[in-house]
Short mmCIF file of C-alpha atoms in Angstrom, two decimals:
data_model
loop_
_atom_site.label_atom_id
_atom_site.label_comp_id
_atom_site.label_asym_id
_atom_site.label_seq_id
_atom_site.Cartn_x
_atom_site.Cartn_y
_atom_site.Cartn_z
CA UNK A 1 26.73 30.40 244.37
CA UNK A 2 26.09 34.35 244.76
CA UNK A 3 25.08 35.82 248.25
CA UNK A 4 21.19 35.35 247.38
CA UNK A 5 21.61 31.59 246.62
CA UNK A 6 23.60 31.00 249.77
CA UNK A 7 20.84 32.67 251.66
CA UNK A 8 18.37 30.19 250.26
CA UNK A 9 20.01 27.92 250.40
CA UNK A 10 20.77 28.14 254.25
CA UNK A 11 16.66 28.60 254.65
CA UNK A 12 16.81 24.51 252.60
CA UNK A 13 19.32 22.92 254.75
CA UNK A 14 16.98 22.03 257.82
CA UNK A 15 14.30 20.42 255.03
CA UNK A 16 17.23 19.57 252.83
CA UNK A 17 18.66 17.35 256.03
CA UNK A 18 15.33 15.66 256.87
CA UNK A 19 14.67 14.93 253.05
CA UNK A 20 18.08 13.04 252.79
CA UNK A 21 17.59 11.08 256.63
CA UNK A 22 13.95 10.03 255.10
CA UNK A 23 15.01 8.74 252.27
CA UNK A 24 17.68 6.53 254.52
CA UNK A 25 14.57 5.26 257.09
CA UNK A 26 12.80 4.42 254.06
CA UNK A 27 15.04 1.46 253.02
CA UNK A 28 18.28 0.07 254.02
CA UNK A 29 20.45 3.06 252.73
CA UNK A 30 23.46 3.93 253.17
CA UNK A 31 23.68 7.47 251.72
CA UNK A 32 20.76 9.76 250.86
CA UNK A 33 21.84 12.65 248.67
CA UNK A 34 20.23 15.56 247.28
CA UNK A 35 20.80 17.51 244.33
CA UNK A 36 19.49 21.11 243.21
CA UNK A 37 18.88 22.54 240.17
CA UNK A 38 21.62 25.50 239.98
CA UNK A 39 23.42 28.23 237.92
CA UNK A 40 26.56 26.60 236.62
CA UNK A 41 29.69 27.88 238.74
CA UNK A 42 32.60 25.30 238.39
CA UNK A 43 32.40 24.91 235.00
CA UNK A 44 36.06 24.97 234.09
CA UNK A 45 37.25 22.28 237.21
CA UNK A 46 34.13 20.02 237.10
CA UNK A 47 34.84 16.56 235.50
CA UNK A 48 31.61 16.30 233.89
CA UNK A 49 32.05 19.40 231.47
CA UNK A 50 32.41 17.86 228.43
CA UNK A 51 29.15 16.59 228.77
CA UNK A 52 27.70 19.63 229.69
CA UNK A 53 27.91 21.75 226.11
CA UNK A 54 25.86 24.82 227.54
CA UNK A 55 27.28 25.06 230.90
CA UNK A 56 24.34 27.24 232.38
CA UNK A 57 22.67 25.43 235.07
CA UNK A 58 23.63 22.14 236.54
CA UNK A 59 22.84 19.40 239.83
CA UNK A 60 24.54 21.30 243.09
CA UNK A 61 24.99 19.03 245.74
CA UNK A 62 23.67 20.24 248.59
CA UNK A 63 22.64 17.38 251.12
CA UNK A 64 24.17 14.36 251.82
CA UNK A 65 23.58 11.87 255.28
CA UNK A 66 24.32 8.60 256.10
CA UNK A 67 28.13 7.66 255.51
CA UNK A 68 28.85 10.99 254.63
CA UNK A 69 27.80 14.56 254.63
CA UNK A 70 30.74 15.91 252.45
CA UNK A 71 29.69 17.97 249.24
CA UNK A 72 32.47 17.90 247.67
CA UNK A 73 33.93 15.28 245.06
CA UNK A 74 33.57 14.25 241.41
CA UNK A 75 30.32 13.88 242.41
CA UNK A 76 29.09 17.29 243.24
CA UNK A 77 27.70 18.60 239.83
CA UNK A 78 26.18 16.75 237.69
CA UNK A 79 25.18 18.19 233.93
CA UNK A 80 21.17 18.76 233.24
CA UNK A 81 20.49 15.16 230.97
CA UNK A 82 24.45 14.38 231.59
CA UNK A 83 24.74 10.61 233.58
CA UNK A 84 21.67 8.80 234.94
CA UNK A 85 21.17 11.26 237.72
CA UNK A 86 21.35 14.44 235.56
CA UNK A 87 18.72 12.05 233.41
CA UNK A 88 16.33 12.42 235.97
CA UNK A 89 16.01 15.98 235.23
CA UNK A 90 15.33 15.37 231.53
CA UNK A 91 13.12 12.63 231.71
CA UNK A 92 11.32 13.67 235.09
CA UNK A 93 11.13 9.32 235.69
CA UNK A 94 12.73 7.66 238.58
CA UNK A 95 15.65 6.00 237.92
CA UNK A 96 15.95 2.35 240.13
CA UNK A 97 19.03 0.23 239.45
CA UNK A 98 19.84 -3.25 241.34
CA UNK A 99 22.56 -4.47 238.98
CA UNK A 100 26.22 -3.33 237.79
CA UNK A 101 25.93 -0.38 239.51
CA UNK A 102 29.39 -0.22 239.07
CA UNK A 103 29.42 0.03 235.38
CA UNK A 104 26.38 2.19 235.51
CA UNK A 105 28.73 5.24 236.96
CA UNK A 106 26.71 5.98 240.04
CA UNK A 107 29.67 6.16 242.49
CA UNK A 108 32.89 4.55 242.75
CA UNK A 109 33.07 0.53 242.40
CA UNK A 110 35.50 0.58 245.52
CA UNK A 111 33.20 2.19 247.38
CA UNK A 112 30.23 0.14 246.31
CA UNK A 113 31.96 -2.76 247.26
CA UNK A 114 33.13 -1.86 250.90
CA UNK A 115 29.95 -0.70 251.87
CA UNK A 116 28.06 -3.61 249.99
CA UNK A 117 26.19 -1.28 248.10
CA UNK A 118 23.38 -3.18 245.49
CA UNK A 119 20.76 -0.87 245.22
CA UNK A 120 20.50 2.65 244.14
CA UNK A 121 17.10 4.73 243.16
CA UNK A 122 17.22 8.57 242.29
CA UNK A 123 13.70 10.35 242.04
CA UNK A 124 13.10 13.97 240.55
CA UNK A 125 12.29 16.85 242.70
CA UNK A 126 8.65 18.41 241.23
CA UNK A 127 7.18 21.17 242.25
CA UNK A 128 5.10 23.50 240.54
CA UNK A 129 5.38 21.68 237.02
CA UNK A 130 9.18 22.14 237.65
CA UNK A 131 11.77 20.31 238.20
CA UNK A 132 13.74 21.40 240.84
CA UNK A 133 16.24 18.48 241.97
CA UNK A 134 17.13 14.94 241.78
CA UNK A 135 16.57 12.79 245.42
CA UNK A 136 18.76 9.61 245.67
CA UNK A 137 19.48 6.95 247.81
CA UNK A 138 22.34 4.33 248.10
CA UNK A 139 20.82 0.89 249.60
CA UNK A 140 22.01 -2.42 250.86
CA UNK A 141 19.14 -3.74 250.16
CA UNK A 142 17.07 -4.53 247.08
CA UNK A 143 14.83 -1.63 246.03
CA UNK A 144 11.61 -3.67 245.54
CA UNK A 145 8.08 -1.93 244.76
CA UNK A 146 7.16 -1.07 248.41
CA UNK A 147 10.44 0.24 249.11
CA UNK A 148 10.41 2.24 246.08
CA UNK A 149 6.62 3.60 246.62
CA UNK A 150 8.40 4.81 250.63
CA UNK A 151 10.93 6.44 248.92
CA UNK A 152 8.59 8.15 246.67
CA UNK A 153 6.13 8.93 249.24
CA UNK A 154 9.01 10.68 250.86
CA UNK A 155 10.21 12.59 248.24
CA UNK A 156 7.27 14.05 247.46
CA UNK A 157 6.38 15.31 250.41
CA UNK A 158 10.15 16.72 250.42
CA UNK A 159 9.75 18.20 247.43
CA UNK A 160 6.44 20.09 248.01
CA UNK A 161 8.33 21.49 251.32
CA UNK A 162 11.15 22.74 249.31
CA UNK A 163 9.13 24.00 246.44
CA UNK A 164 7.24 26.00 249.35
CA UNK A 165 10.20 27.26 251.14
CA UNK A 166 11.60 28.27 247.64
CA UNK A 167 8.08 30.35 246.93
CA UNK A 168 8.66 31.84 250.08
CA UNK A 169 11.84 33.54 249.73
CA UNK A 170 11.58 34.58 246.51
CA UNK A 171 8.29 35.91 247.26
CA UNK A 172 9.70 38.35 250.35
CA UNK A 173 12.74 39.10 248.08
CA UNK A 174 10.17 40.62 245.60
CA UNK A 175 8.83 42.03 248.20
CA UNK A 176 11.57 44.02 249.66
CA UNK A 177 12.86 44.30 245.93
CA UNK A 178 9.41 46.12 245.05
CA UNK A 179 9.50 48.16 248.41
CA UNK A 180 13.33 49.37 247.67
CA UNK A 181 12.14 50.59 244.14
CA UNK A 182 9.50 52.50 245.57
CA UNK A 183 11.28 54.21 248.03
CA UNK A 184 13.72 54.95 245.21
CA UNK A 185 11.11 56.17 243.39
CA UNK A 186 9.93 58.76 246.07
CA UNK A 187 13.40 60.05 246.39
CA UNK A 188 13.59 60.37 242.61
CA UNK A 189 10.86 62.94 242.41
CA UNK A 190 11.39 64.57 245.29
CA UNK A 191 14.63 65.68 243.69
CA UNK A 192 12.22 66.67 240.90
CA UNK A 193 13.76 63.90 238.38
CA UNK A 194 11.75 63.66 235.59
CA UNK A 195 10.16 60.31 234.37
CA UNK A 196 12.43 59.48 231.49
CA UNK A 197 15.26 60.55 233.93
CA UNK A 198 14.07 57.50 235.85
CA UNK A 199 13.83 54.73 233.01
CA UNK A 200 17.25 55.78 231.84
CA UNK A 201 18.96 55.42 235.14
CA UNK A 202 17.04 51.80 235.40
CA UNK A 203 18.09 50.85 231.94
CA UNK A 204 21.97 51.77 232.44
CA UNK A 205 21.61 49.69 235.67
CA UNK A 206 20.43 46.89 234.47
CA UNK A 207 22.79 46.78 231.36
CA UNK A 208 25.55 46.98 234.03
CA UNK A 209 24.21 44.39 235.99
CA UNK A 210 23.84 42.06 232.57
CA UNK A 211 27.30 43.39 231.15
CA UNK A 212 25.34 45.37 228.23
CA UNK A 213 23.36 41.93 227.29
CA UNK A 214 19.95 43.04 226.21
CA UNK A 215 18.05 39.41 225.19
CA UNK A 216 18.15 35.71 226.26
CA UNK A 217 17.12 34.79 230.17
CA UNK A 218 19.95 36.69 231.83
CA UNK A 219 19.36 39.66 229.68
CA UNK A 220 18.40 43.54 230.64
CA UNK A 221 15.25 42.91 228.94
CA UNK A 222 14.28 39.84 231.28
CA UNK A 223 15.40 41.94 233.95
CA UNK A 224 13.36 44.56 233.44
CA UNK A 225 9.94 42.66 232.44
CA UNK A 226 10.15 44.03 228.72
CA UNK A 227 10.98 42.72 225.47
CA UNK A 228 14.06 43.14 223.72
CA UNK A 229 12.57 44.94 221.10
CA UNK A 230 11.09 47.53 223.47
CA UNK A 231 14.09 47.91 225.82
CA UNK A 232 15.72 48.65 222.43
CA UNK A 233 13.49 51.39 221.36
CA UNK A 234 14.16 52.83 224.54
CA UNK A 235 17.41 53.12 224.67
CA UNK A 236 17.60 54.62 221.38
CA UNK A 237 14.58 57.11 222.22
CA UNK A 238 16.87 57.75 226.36
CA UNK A 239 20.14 57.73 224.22
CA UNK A 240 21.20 54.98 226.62
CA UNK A 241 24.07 53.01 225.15
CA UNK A 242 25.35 50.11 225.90
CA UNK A 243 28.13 49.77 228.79
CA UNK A 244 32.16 48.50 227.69
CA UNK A 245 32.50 44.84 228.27
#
């Protein structure tokens, strides 16, 4: 993760930490766990890759109480619609298994066994019509209907705090984002820069920061709030070209 995802990531842990203990008081679990929807950033080690063709974004483990609070492991990414907890993502339904939960691929069958493992339920993080995260819970116990509608319950709520915490953050680092610009700005025509000055040092700066990629989600265009087209037409009109790779 880059600086600005460790930074939220460190404003999560406290809700991140009483999601995963909830989801433990809400049954007889074992381990709670918590996955977040991430950039993909250990593409080339992770032993899921071949099921993840696009390697963008993946599960980042980020939470984990009860027998263990590790985040490392095999089981520390997880591919968007790759295994059933990367399913939960794509399908946005709970997933609740009682059965062969060794040959299902949930955790190791070693493990299962010492720690009598039988149930296991994973829930989707919503917030905001998004999916943000998978929830899930390792359980002694049978995962019957009441248990399960606890363990929603829970998750929800957890969720909703996230999704708000999330808001939050990216809200004040717009803020201070906007506020930088503007001060930027000032500058800029106090040294009696022109205005075309001003969108040509923005474009070359964003084309550095995108390695000269112009379109797609992680393009200068998205960047900037513009279409390709347009950023195109401007750089031809600036005479802006487009950095080495």
């Amino acid at each position: 993760m880059n600086a600005t995802s460790d930074r939220l990531l460190d404003a999560l842990s406290p809700t991140l930490a009483t999601l995963a203990r909830g989801c433990l008081a809400s049954c007889d679990g074992v381990l709670a766990r918590v996955w977040l929807v991430g950039r993909g950033d250990l593409c080339p080690a992770c032993v899921w890759r071949d099921e993840c063709p696009e390697r963008t974004t993946c599960l980042h483990l980020v939470a984990s109480e009860g027998l263990t609070q590790r985040l490392d492991g095999p089981f520390r990414r997880f591919p968007i619609g790759g295994r059933l907890v990367g399913r939960v993502v794509s399908t946005r339904e709970p997933l609740v298994a009682s059965d062969d939960l060794a040959g299902l691929g949930v955790a190791d069958p070693a493990w299962l066994a010492l720690h009598r493992v039988t149930g296991f339920a994973a829930f989707p993080l919503e917030h905001a019509g998004r999916c943000i995260g998978v929830a899930a819970v390792f359980a002694r116990a049978p995962l019957d209907p009441p248990v399960r509608a606890r363990l929603a319950a829970t998750i929800g709520l957890g969720a909703a705090a996230l999704g708000a915490t999330r808001a939050f953050r990216q809200l004040a680092a717009e803020r201070n984002r906007l506020a930088a610009r503007n001060a930027e700005l000032a500058a800029t025509v106090a040294e009696g820069r022109t205005f075309a000055d001003i969108q040509r040092a923005a474009i070359e700066r964003a084309l550095v920061r995108t390695r000269g990629r112009i379109s797609g989600p992680r393009g200068a265009a998205a960047l900037l709030g513009i279409k390709p087209t347009t950023l195109e037409s401007k750089m031809k009109r600036l005479g802006v070209r487009r950095p080495p790779r």
